[in-house]
């Protein structure tokens, strides 16, 4: 059965399978960027750790750069509403919105959930949390008004309950009726037996837990939002929903010390949602969120910070989730003088240096918002030269020198096990430092450079293209982070943060970006047909940027462009700061979005493609070399005006699917599998034979041919067929085998590949003579599938190196001993041709065999991680991402499958479209709008956190003997209950003593590993739900496939053809037969049809169904059904399920 799914071809040898395990393995390693939809924040002052919870149930802990721990709740739909660290123990408690509590521990490099407890009932909905200073209990305030105690040692509820009616005994009658939910609980400093309880309607009670009884009652007329103690414990503040806060004396309950203070009144204000009071050697710090005047500033997201006469309102661009202060070392960790304010917002994290004179922002080493402007494209650069790296860092520092404070990052918890990643080693040897860049293009016309060498993705530099263009809507960069000049403005706002989702002009959006690291040349292409060429510079210059216009449709007189106008370049001299400085601008006409871009810095050429054609530009002489219009002469309606649309009628698709199904059955029934197009004609027209080399050993004649879908040819007059999808420069054999010629390859949306030959003058003539280019050859694919990529392999089957890599000693000399081969990747298949004859060599049909389409293609070098470099083995492979989110690794030139891994959910269209491969077998894709997920397909190249916490001895107290006995008794009770029920029953708040086999597997494999995988054998992951947080389950088997389930209904639908409908009279009975075996369980569903029975067997351990016809007497028929091959494909593609039935 497996050979039907994997395609024909002989199985690899045992040695090859062993080598595959050393070379290929899929893991999700680390996540870069800002967590999507954060909902909670916590701080451990003892271990100096930061924790963030999200709406999808994820927990992320951060320490010093490189220290990261990931956790994921089992319920992905439940948001983490609150997090509480147990200081200095490496433990935390999370509260989810399903009212469940979870205890997490950092054990080694793993954050794992160890216990769980749930409260049921509306009145037990937890509304407030407070950790005792003794760290024995967690106080749980509920909406019903009661306060429960959770024992942190056993994680069970204590028998002690602070009932609301007991607390209300000495309260005025008005508040006894319904004081509301418990809004806040705070322990009195210096008096651990006394807690301040705040209720929603404004009532506050100082409760003595030792007595027990109420010491004092405080009554406010406004709804309560938060409470905060002063360090002395003699005073506290309460904030309210009318924008006011009040200071209370502990001994006086009738009224506050002063009238409630509404700073931004007297008109109605928004609620002060959180209030902090921090002691200082000078004036105390007052910090609160909200309180803005409703009429004029109700849309502002602001935090006010006051110290004496110093008063700043930090204005953010997204909603505030939570905030806290970090105390100066040596001060009280909770109430001491702060040196940093950490604010978690919905779209970014902001840190304010309270020690600096003007309270500047701190530069973030991680959790940086990738989506400060929406990401539109990306490129990864490996092994950046030292000089370029230093120039980029230097230019980036000059950009932000007035924006950020120079103080070190204050969150410094954790220990990095692999110091080598940070460039530190204990010995005196020079560390091996990798310099990898990730470039991201954005909607606002900027290109951001990121340090992608380690765990933390750090911003280095930003290239802005908006300054090169003029227009009413395009403005310069604002003074972000600087206070407004108007000193009379009230409140005194100051814009902070980098998140800015708005673009001045949508035409500025970057579509493609290419960087040559060896020459420091950057090419940026935009939405309005503009192509910018920039080179690195260390000094500020002022010069005029020359603009060249090229008309792609100059030979089509009847063409009419109905889209947007081009951007207007600035005239005259432009001041260009250090960094990448623009030297030339190419403006294409029509000004359509650039769909393909390529750079050859050695030749001084750049080529850009649009929906209308392509243009070759000489940026050394600022001249256009060639334009090629790809529009159909019969279609001059202006391609590129609208997004790509290749929708197909569902009704038509369904009808054609059943026609093919019937035709296939009749053909196979007549045993005419060998008829059809002759092999010779097929090779000539379709360009290739099997997915193996011609020199391979012949297959056994008894081996069945894999089931193939019929892939229809696309119409010639497709409106989007003219779009250029890929461009490629190469010096190769295209005219003869005697000499190599510079060439440009262009692939279009209708399956056409153009090959242009280029003549580049050498030496000094380069700046004096023009570059010439002419069309050499043209290739048309049979099915007209869009060409995604074109690459050339040298004689050693290694992709040709990038420009100047051989000259700089970064790549081996090109092998010219044997002919070169060109790899043409379309959406449906991969084809390899021999150069210069373009004779078909081999091909790999993806869509015909598996129903998926190619979305991304790349090449990577895979190496074994053997300690001896002399025995290290390296091979280059082709990487492919499909529209189903699967990553496939194919060997070259044989195109044999080495790895198939379900990487991205098929529903995640943005993730699939954003994936970028690297040259070392890794990839990045947008896990959400603000997060990049890093994956690896290599068994030796793994970028993952290697860190731990150093806890004091005895930091985690063990449960007492009594507690242990209680827990043992509870476990015994659970075991008895499980035996009676025959189920994995779970008592509230206790761990199941006898979990199901599935639960045992989940417990055996912690759900919270930082990509750490030490298994000797690969683990096959379920393809439907790829795990996210770098779990050990992320390592895939070589043959792991994304195979969909076949249901009874789908089989019945395919059985009901026109020839069989009159034979089906009645479905007599349906019965379920359960058979239990030692390891697997099978469910058999039997459907009786008039002339026979069709039995569909489905096994829990397999996604493959086998259909077996039986005779009327119940005996199996002599002619069994062929295997069923299924793939995850769109519902409209019914041909994706092939069934052969012989009755």
Short mmCIF file of C-alpha atoms in Angstrom, two decimals, residues 607-1048:
data_model
loop_
_atom_site.label_atom_id
_atom_site.label_comp_id
_atom_site.label_asym_id
_atom_site.label_seq_id
_atom_site.Cartn_x
_atom_site.Cartn_y
_atom_site.Cartn_z
CA UNK A 607 15.80 42.02 -13.78
CA UNK A 608 12.21 42.56 -12.68
CA UNK A 609 9.01 40.87 -13.79
CA UNK A 610 5.39 41.98 -13.60
CA UNK A 611 2.04 40.72 -14.84
CA UNK A 612 2.88 42.17 -18.27
CA UNK A 613 6.43 41.03 -18.88
CA UNK A 614 9.99 41.60 -17.74
CA UNK A 615 12.74 44.20 -17.96
CA UNK A 616 16.52 43.81 -17.76
CA UNK A 617 18.27 46.85 -16.25
CA UNK A 618 21.96 47.81 -16.26
CA UNK A 619 22.41 49.74 -13.01
CA UNK A 620 26.08 50.42 -13.73
CA UNK A 621 25.33 52.54 -16.82
CA UNK A 622 21.73 53.36 -15.72
CA UNK A 623 20.34 51.94 -18.97
CA UNK A 624 17.60 49.56 -19.91
CA UNK A 625 18.88 46.48 -21.72
CA UNK A 626 15.77 44.52 -22.69
CA UNK A 627 12.02 44.45 -22.30
CA UNK A 628 9.89 41.42 -23.06
CA UNK A 629 6.10 41.62 -23.10
CA UNK A 630 4.43 38.35 -22.15
CA UNK A 631 0.84 39.46 -22.72
CA UNK A 632 -1.33 37.43 -25.05
CA UNK A 633 -1.76 39.53 -28.20
CA UNK A 634 -5.51 38.88 -28.02
CA UNK A 635 -5.78 40.10 -24.43
CA UNK A 636 -4.92 43.77 -23.97
CA UNK A 637 -7.35 44.40 -21.13
CA UNK A 638 -4.65 45.27 -18.66
CA UNK A 639 -3.46 42.23 -16.75
CA UNK A 640 -2.41 42.87 -13.22
CA UNK A 641 -5.30 45.20 -12.40
CA UNK A 642 -6.88 42.58 -10.17
CA UNK A 643 -5.49 39.82 -7.95
CA UNK A 644 -4.95 36.33 -9.30
CA UNK A 645 -8.21 34.45 -9.79
CA UNK A 646 -8.33 30.89 -11.04
CA UNK A 647 -11.67 29.84 -9.64
CA UNK A 648 -13.45 26.94 -11.24
CA UNK A 649 -17.10 26.00 -11.29
CA UNK A 650 -17.78 23.51 -8.51
CA UNK A 651 -20.55 21.90 -10.53
CA UNK A 652 -18.29 21.56 -13.55
CA UNK A 653 -15.45 20.18 -11.47
CA UNK A 654 -17.71 17.62 -9.79
CA UNK A 655 -19.12 16.46 -13.12
CA UNK A 656 -15.66 16.11 -14.65
CA UNK A 657 -14.43 14.23 -11.60
CA UNK A 658 -17.10 11.54 -11.92
CA UNK A 659 -16.52 11.28 -15.65
CA UNK A 660 -12.85 10.63 -15.06
CA UNK A 661 -13.71 8.12 -12.34
CA UNK A 662 -15.98 6.11 -14.65
CA UNK A 663 -13.54 6.41 -17.53
CA UNK A 664 -10.69 5.20 -15.35
CA UNK A 665 -12.66 2.20 -14.16
CA UNK A 666 -13.68 1.16 -17.62
CA UNK A 667 -10.13 1.56 -18.86
CA UNK A 668 -8.66 -0.48 -16.03
CA UNK A 669 -11.43 -3.08 -16.28
CA UNK A 670 -10.52 -3.59 -19.93
CA UNK A 671 -6.88 -3.97 -18.88
CA UNK A 672 -5.67 -1.16 -21.12
CA UNK A 673 -3.22 0.38 -18.75
CA UNK A 674 -0.40 0.34 -21.29
CA UNK A 675 -2.33 2.12 -24.05
CA UNK A 676 -2.39 5.83 -24.71
CA UNK A 677 0.31 8.22 -25.71
CA UNK A 678 3.48 6.54 -26.76
CA UNK A 679 6.40 6.86 -24.35
CA UNK A 680 8.50 8.56 -26.98
CA UNK A 681 5.88 11.18 -27.75
CA UNK A 682 5.17 11.66 -24.03
CA UNK A 683 8.84 12.35 -23.32
CA UNK A 684 9.09 14.77 -26.20
CA UNK A 685 6.00 16.73 -25.22
CA UNK A 686 6.10 16.46 -21.42
CA UNK A 687 9.82 16.58 -20.94
CA UNK A 688 10.86 13.50 -19.02
CA UNK A 689 10.15 10.00 -17.88
CA UNK A 690 10.06 8.49 -14.42
CA UNK A 691 11.03 10.01 -11.11
CA UNK A 692 14.34 8.20 -11.43
CA UNK A 693 17.38 8.36 -13.63
CA UNK A 694 17.48 6.41 -16.90
CA UNK A 695 20.43 4.48 -15.54
CA UNK A 696 18.41 3.12 -12.65
CA UNK A 697 17.68 -0.58 -12.48
CA UNK A 698 14.39 -1.52 -14.22
CA UNK A 699 11.40 -1.97 -11.98
CA UNK A 700 9.76 -5.32 -11.49
CA UNK A 701 6.95 -5.88 -14.00
CA UNK A 702 4.62 -7.00 -11.22
CA UNK A 703 4.96 -3.69 -9.37
CA UNK A 704 1.73 -1.73 -9.95
CA UNK A 705 1.83 1.74 -11.39
CA UNK A 706 0.89 4.49 -8.95
CA UNK A 707 -2.55 5.98 -9.33
CA UNK A 708 -2.36 9.22 -11.33
CA UNK A 709 -4.86 12.02 -11.44
CA UNK A 710 -5.61 13.48 -14.80
CA UNK A 711 -4.43 17.08 -14.69
CA UNK A 712 -6.21 19.24 -17.22
CA UNK A 713 -4.28 21.65 -19.37
CA UNK A 714 -4.98 25.28 -18.57
CA UNK A 715 -6.59 27.49 -21.21
CA UNK A 716 -4.22 29.36 -23.48
CA UNK A 717 -6.09 32.63 -23.06
CA UNK A 718 -5.77 32.74 -19.27
CA UNK A 719 -5.86 36.41 -18.28
CA UNK A 720 -3.09 35.91 -15.73
CA UNK A 721 -0.91 33.66 -17.85
CA UNK A 722 1.41 36.50 -18.73
CA UNK A 723 2.61 37.03 -15.17
CA UNK A 724 6.33 36.47 -14.68
CA UNK A 725 6.72 34.17 -11.66
CA UNK A 726 10.50 33.64 -11.50
CA UNK A 727 13.77 35.05 -12.83
CA UNK A 728 17.23 33.48 -12.69
CA UNK A 729 20.74 34.54 -13.78
CA UNK A 730 23.30 31.85 -14.60
CA UNK A 731 26.49 31.31 -16.57
CA UNK A 732 25.98 27.92 -18.18
CA UNK A 733 25.96 25.89 -21.38
CA UNK A 734 23.08 27.08 -23.52
CA UNK A 735 24.59 27.41 -27.00
CA UNK A 736 27.22 24.66 -27.03
CA UNK A 737 29.15 22.44 -24.64
CA UNK A 738 32.41 24.23 -25.45
CA UNK A 739 31.72 27.53 -23.70
CA UNK A 740 29.48 28.87 -20.96
CA UNK A 741 27.28 31.87 -21.67
CA UNK A 742 25.64 34.37 -19.29
CA UNK A 743 21.90 33.73 -19.40
CA UNK A 744 18.64 35.01 -17.96
CA UNK A 745 15.80 32.54 -17.40
CA UNK A 746 12.20 33.71 -16.98
CA UNK A 747 9.20 31.55 -16.09
CA UNK A 748 5.60 32.69 -16.54
CA UNK A 749 2.21 31.80 -15.17
CA UNK A 750 1.18 29.83 -18.28
CA UNK A 751 4.11 27.42 -18.18
CA UNK A 752 6.48 29.21 -20.55
CA UNK A 753 10.21 29.50 -19.87
CA UNK A 754 12.21 32.10 -21.82
CA UNK A 755 16.00 31.74 -22.03
CA UNK A 756 17.91 34.92 -22.90
CA UNK A 757 21.60 35.06 -23.73
CA UNK A 758 23.54 38.06 -22.40
CA UNK A 759 26.77 39.64 -23.56
CA UNK A 760 28.53 41.54 -20.80
CA UNK A 761 31.59 43.65 -21.76
CA UNK A 762 34.63 42.78 -19.68
CA UNK A 763 37.12 44.91 -17.78
CA UNK A 764 37.14 48.64 -18.39
CA UNK A 765 34.76 48.27 -21.31
CA UNK A 766 31.98 47.50 -18.82
CA UNK A 767 31.40 51.19 -18.11
CA UNK A 768 31.87 52.22 -21.74
CA UNK A 769 29.90 49.65 -23.78
CA UNK A 770 26.30 48.55 -23.50
CA UNK A 771 25.15 45.13 -22.37
CA UNK A 772 23.30 43.21 -25.07
CA UNK A 773 20.62 40.55 -24.61
CA UNK A 774 18.56 38.43 -26.97
CA UNK A 775 16.07 35.59 -26.75
CA UNK A 776 17.83 32.25 -27.15
CA UNK A 777 15.30 29.52 -26.46
CA UNK A 778 11.72 29.08 -25.35
CA UNK A 779 10.23 26.13 -23.46
CA UNK A 780 6.50 25.46 -23.18
CA UNK A 781 5.29 23.01 -20.53
CA UNK A 782 2.52 20.67 -21.63
CA UNK A 783 0.00 21.48 -18.88
CA UNK A 784 0.85 25.19 -18.80
CA UNK A 785 1.33 25.11 -15.05
CA UNK A 786 2.89 28.25 -13.53
CA UNK A 787 6.69 28.05 -13.34
CA UNK A 788 7.69 28.64 -9.72
CA UNK A 789 11.45 28.28 -9.98
CA UNK A 790 14.32 27.69 -12.36
CA UNK A 791 17.74 26.51 -11.15
CA UNK A 792 20.82 25.02 -12.77
CA UNK A 793 22.95 22.16 -11.42
CA UNK A 794 26.60 21.74 -12.31
CA UNK A 795 28.24 18.45 -13.19
CA UNK A 796 28.33 17.40 -9.53
CA UNK A 797 24.57 18.03 -9.17
CA UNK A 798 25.20 21.07 -6.99
CA UNK A 799 23.32 24.35 -7.62
CA UNK A 800 25.47 27.02 -9.24
CA UNK A 801 27.00 29.35 -6.63
CA UNK A 802 25.91 32.94 -6.20
CA UNK A 803 27.90 35.70 -7.93
CA UNK A 804 31.47 36.18 -6.64
CA UNK A 805 31.23 33.27 -4.18
CA UNK A 806 33.86 31.26 -6.06
CA UNK A 807 36.17 34.27 -6.40
CA UNK A 808 35.92 34.98 -2.65
CA UNK A 809 36.59 31.35 -1.75
CA UNK A 810 33.13 30.80 -0.29
CA UNK A 811 32.11 28.10 -2.77
CA UNK A 812 33.79 25.35 -4.75
CA UNK A 813 34.68 25.78 -8.38
CA UNK A 814 31.82 24.94 -10.73
CA UNK A 815 32.08 21.38 -12.03
CA UNK A 816 32.27 21.58 -15.81
CA UNK A 817 33.38 17.98 -16.45
CA UNK A 818 29.87 16.76 -17.19
CA UNK A 819 26.89 18.58 -18.70
CA UNK A 820 24.87 21.00 -16.60
CA UNK A 821 21.21 20.34 -15.92
CA UNK A 822 18.35 22.77 -15.45
CA UNK A 823 15.62 22.13 -12.86
CA UNK A 824 12.29 23.66 -13.83
CA UNK A 825 9.73 23.59 -11.02
CA UNK A 826 6.13 24.23 -11.91
CA UNK A 827 3.13 24.19 -9.64
CA UNK A 828 2.45 20.58 -10.61
CA UNK A 829 5.78 18.84 -11.20
CA UNK A 830 9.55 19.07 -11.22
CA UNK A 831 11.43 18.49 -14.47
CA UNK A 832 15.16 18.21 -15.13
CA UNK A 833 16.65 18.81 -18.59
CA UNK A 834 20.22 18.33 -19.78
CA UNK A 835 21.97 21.41 -21.14
CA UNK A 836 22.46 22.67 -23.74
CA UNK A 837 20.31 20.17 -25.66
CA UNK A 838 17.35 20.52 -23.24
CA UNK A 839 16.92 16.75 -23.41
CA UNK A 840 14.54 15.48 -20.69
CA UNK A 841 16.41 13.78 -17.86
CA UNK A 842 13.73 12.98 -15.26
CA UNK A 843 10.65 14.40 -13.59
CA UNK A 844 8.58 14.14 -10.43
CA UNK A 845 4.80 14.50 -10.70
CA UNK A 846 3.39 16.02 -7.52
CA UNK A 847 -0.13 17.08 -8.45
CA UNK A 848 -0.90 13.97 -10.48
CA UNK A 849 0.16 11.64 -7.67
CA UNK A 850 -0.80 13.52 -4.53
CA UNK A 851 -3.21 16.29 -5.47
CA UNK A 852 -1.10 19.12 -4.01
CA UNK A 853 0.58 22.04 -5.72
CA UNK A 854 3.99 23.63 -5.31
CA UNK A 855 4.12 26.97 -3.50
CA UNK A 856 7.79 27.47 -2.58
CA UNK A 857 11.02 25.94 -3.86
CA UNK A 858 14.60 26.16 -2.65
CA UNK A 859 17.91 24.32 -2.48
CA UNK A 860 19.80 23.45 0.69
CA UNK A 861 22.96 21.60 1.67
CA UNK A 862 22.41 18.84 4.24
CA UNK A 863 25.34 17.52 6.25
CA UNK A 864 25.84 14.80 8.82
CA UNK A 865 26.82 15.89 12.32
CA UNK A 866 29.85 13.63 12.55
CA UNK A 867 32.70 14.93 14.74
CA UNK A 868 35.37 14.05 12.19
CA UNK A 869 35.18 16.49 9.30
CA UNK A 870 36.92 14.01 7.02
CA UNK A 871 34.01 11.60 7.30
CA UNK A 872 31.32 14.27 7.15
CA UNK A 873 28.94 13.75 4.29
CA UNK A 874 27.11 16.58 2.51
CA UNK A 875 24.55 16.55 -0.27
CA UNK A 876 22.37 19.18 -1.93
CA UNK A 877 18.64 18.62 -2.08
CA UNK A 878 15.59 20.30 -3.49
CA UNK A 879 13.13 21.72 -0.95
CA UNK A 880 9.46 22.15 -1.76
CA UNK A 881 6.46 23.56 0.13
CA UNK A 882 3.01 22.52 -1.09
CA UNK A 883 -0.32 24.28 -0.82
CA UNK A 884 -1.25 21.74 1.88
CA UNK A 885 1.55 22.97 4.13
CA UNK A 886 3.81 19.94 3.59
CA UNK A 887 7.56 20.29 3.12
CA UNK A 888 9.16 17.76 0.78
CA UNK A 889 12.88 17.10 0.41
CA UNK A 890 13.94 15.58 -2.92
CA UNK A 891 17.38 14.35 -3.91
CA UNK A 892 18.94 15.73 -7.08
CA UNK A 893 19.15 14.84 -9.82
CA UNK A 894 17.15 11.62 -9.18
CA UNK A 895 14.23 13.52 -7.57
CA UNK A 896 13.68 10.81 -4.97
CA UNK A 897 11.72 11.75 -1.89
CA UNK A 898 13.88 11.94 1.25
CA UNK A 899 11.48 13.56 3.70
CA UNK A 900 7.84 14.55 3.77
CA UNK A 901 6.71 16.55 6.79
CA UNK A 902 3.42 18.27 7.62
CA UNK A 903 4.73 21.70 8.63
CA UNK A 904 1.90 24.23 8.33
CA UNK A 905 -1.83 23.79 8.68
CA UNK A 906 -3.44 23.79 5.25
CA UNK A 907 -5.87 26.46 6.43
CA UNK A 908 -3.00 28.83 7.23
CA UNK A 909 -2.78 30.56 3.86
CA UNK A 910 -0.62 33.41 5.18
CA UNK A 911 1.85 30.99 6.72
CA UNK A 912 2.20 29.01 3.50
CA UNK A 913 2.61 32.09 1.32
CA UNK A 914 5.22 33.64 3.65
CA UNK A 915 7.63 30.69 4.02
CA UNK A 916 11.28 31.32 3.18
CA UNK A 917 13.85 28.53 2.85
CA UNK A 918 17.48 28.94 3.92
CA UNK A 919 20.56 27.35 2.37
CA UNK A 920 21.21 25.15 5.39
CA UNK A 921 17.86 23.35 5.53
CA UNK A 922 15.94 25.73 7.78
CA UNK A 923 12.87 27.82 7.01
CA UNK A 924 10.88 30.73 8.42
CA UNK A 925 7.17 31.35 8.09
CA UNK A 926 4.61 33.64 9.69
CA UNK A 927 3.04 31.58 12.46
CA UNK A 928 0.76 34.59 13.04
CA UNK A 929 0.81 38.19 11.87
CA UNK A 930 3.44 39.00 14.51
CA UNK A 931 5.38 35.72 14.94
CA UNK A 932 7.88 33.89 12.80
CA UNK A 933 8.11 30.16 13.34
CA UNK A 934 11.55 28.70 12.67
CA UNK A 935 11.75 25.12 11.50
CA UNK A 936 14.53 22.80 10.38
CA UNK A 937 14.48 19.92 7.95
CA UNK A 938 18.08 19.05 8.76
CA UNK A 939 19.12 16.64 11.49
CA UNK A 940 22.33 18.60 12.16
CA UNK A 941 21.29 22.26 11.76
CA UNK A 942 19.15 23.07 14.76
CA UNK A 943 18.63 26.53 16.26
CA UNK A 944 16.88 26.09 19.58
CA UNK A 945 17.14 27.39 23.14
CA UNK A 946 19.61 25.50 25.33
CA UNK A 947 19.06 27.02 28.71
CA UNK A 948 18.08 26.30 32.30
CA UNK A 949 17.45 27.99 35.65
CA UNK A 950 19.84 27.91 38.58
CA UNK A 951 17.59 27.48 41.63
CA UNK A 952 18.75 27.80 45.24
CA UNK A 953 19.03 24.52 47.07
CA UNK A 954 15.67 23.56 48.55
CA UNK A 955 13.85 26.20 46.53
CA UNK A 956 10.95 23.88 45.80
CA UNK A 957 9.55 22.61 49.11
CA UNK A 958 8.42 19.03 49.13
CA UNK A 959 4.99 18.02 50.30
CA UNK A 960 4.76 17.04 53.97
CA UNK A 961 4.18 13.44 54.99
CA UNK A 962 0.55 14.19 55.75
CA UNK A 963 0.07 15.77 52.35
CA UNK A 964 1.73 12.81 50.67
CA UNK A 965 -0.47 10.36 52.55
CA UNK A 966 -3.53 12.35 51.56
CA UNK A 967 -2.46 12.33 47.95
CA UNK A 968 -1.81 8.57 48.05
CA UNK A 969 -5.25 8.00 49.53
CA UNK A 970 -6.76 10.15 46.81
CA UNK A 971 -4.89 8.25 44.13
CA UNK A 972 -6.12 4.94 45.53
CA UNK A 973 -9.66 6.26 45.52
CA UNK A 974 -9.25 7.32 41.91
CA UNK A 975 -7.92 3.91 40.91
CA UNK A 976 -10.94 2.25 42.49
CA UNK A 977 -13.23 4.69 40.73
CA UNK A 978 -11.55 4.05 37.41
CA UNK A 979 -11.95 0.31 37.79
CA UNK A 980 -15.64 0.73 38.45
CA UNK A 981 -16.24 3.12 35.60
CA UNK A 982 -13.87 1.57 33.09
CA UNK A 983 -12.98 5.08 32.16
CA UNK A 984 -10.18 7.53 32.84
CA UNK A 985 -12.29 9.41 35.34
CA UNK A 986 -10.76 12.50 36.76
CA UNK A 987 -11.54 13.88 40.21
CA UNK A 988 -11.67 17.67 40.34
CA UNK A 989 -8.30 19.15 41.14
CA UNK A 990 -6.42 15.83 41.21
CA UNK A 991 -4.20 14.10 38.72
CA UNK A 992 -5.52 10.89 37.26
CA UNK A 993 -3.73 7.91 38.77
CA UNK A 994 -4.43 5.62 35.82
CA UNK A 995 -4.44 7.67 32.64
CA UNK A 996 -5.43 6.25 29.32
CA UNK A 997 -2.72 5.10 26.89
CA UNK A 998 -3.15 8.36 25.02
CA UNK A 999 -2.72 10.33 28.20
CA UNK A 1000 0.35 8.28 29.05
CA UNK A 1001 1.84 9.21 25.71
CA UNK A 1002 1.11 12.86 26.34
CA UNK A 1003 2.70 12.65 29.77
CA UNK A 1004 5.69 10.75 28.40
CA UNK A 1005 6.29 13.46 25.83
CA UNK A 1006 6.14 16.84 27.60
CA UNK A 1007 4.08 19.37 25.68
CA UNK A 1008 6.52 22.13 26.40
CA UNK A 1009 9.97 21.47 25.02
CA UNK A 1010 12.15 24.12 23.40
CA UNK A 1011 12.60 22.02 20.31
CA UNK A 1012 14.73 19.59 22.30
CA UNK A 1013 14.75 16.17 20.71
CA UNK A 1014 16.98 13.42 21.96
CA UNK A 1015 15.05 10.44 20.65
CA UNK A 1016 17.03 7.80 18.86
CA UNK A 1017 14.06 6.95 16.66
CA UNK A 1018 12.00 9.54 14.78
CA UNK A 1019 8.50 10.23 15.98
CA UNK A 1020 5.71 10.48 13.43
CA UNK A 1021 3.51 13.48 14.02
CA UNK A 1022 -0.14 13.59 13.14
CA UNK A 1023 -0.28 15.76 10.02
CA UNK A 1024 -3.67 17.34 10.66
CA UNK A 1025 -2.51 19.25 13.73
CA UNK A 1026 1.19 20.04 13.55
CA UNK A 1027 2.49 20.80 17.03
CA UNK A 1028 3.62 24.35 17.57
CA UNK A 1029 5.97 25.00 20.41
CA UNK A 1030 8.97 22.96 19.39
CA UNK A 1031 7.88 19.70 21.00
CA UNK A 1032 9.71 16.44 20.82
CA UNK A 1033 6.87 15.20 18.66
CA UNK A 1034 8.11 17.51 15.93
CA UNK A 1035 10.69 15.05 14.64
CA UNK A 1036 9.28 13.27 11.60
CA UNK A 1037 9.76 9.92 10.02
CA UNK A 1038 11.18 9.83 6.51
CA UNK A 1039 7.88 8.62 5.11
CA UNK A 1040 5.53 10.78 7.16
CA UNK A 1041 2.74 11.83 4.82
CA UNK A 1042 -0.17 14.20 5.09
CA UNK A 1043 -2.86 11.64 4.31
CA UNK A 1044 -6.49 12.48 4.88
CA UNK A 1045 -9.07 10.14 6.37
CA UNK A 1046 -11.53 8.29 4.15
CA UNK A 1047 -15.01 8.20 5.64
CA UNK A 1048 -17.85 5.78 5.00
#
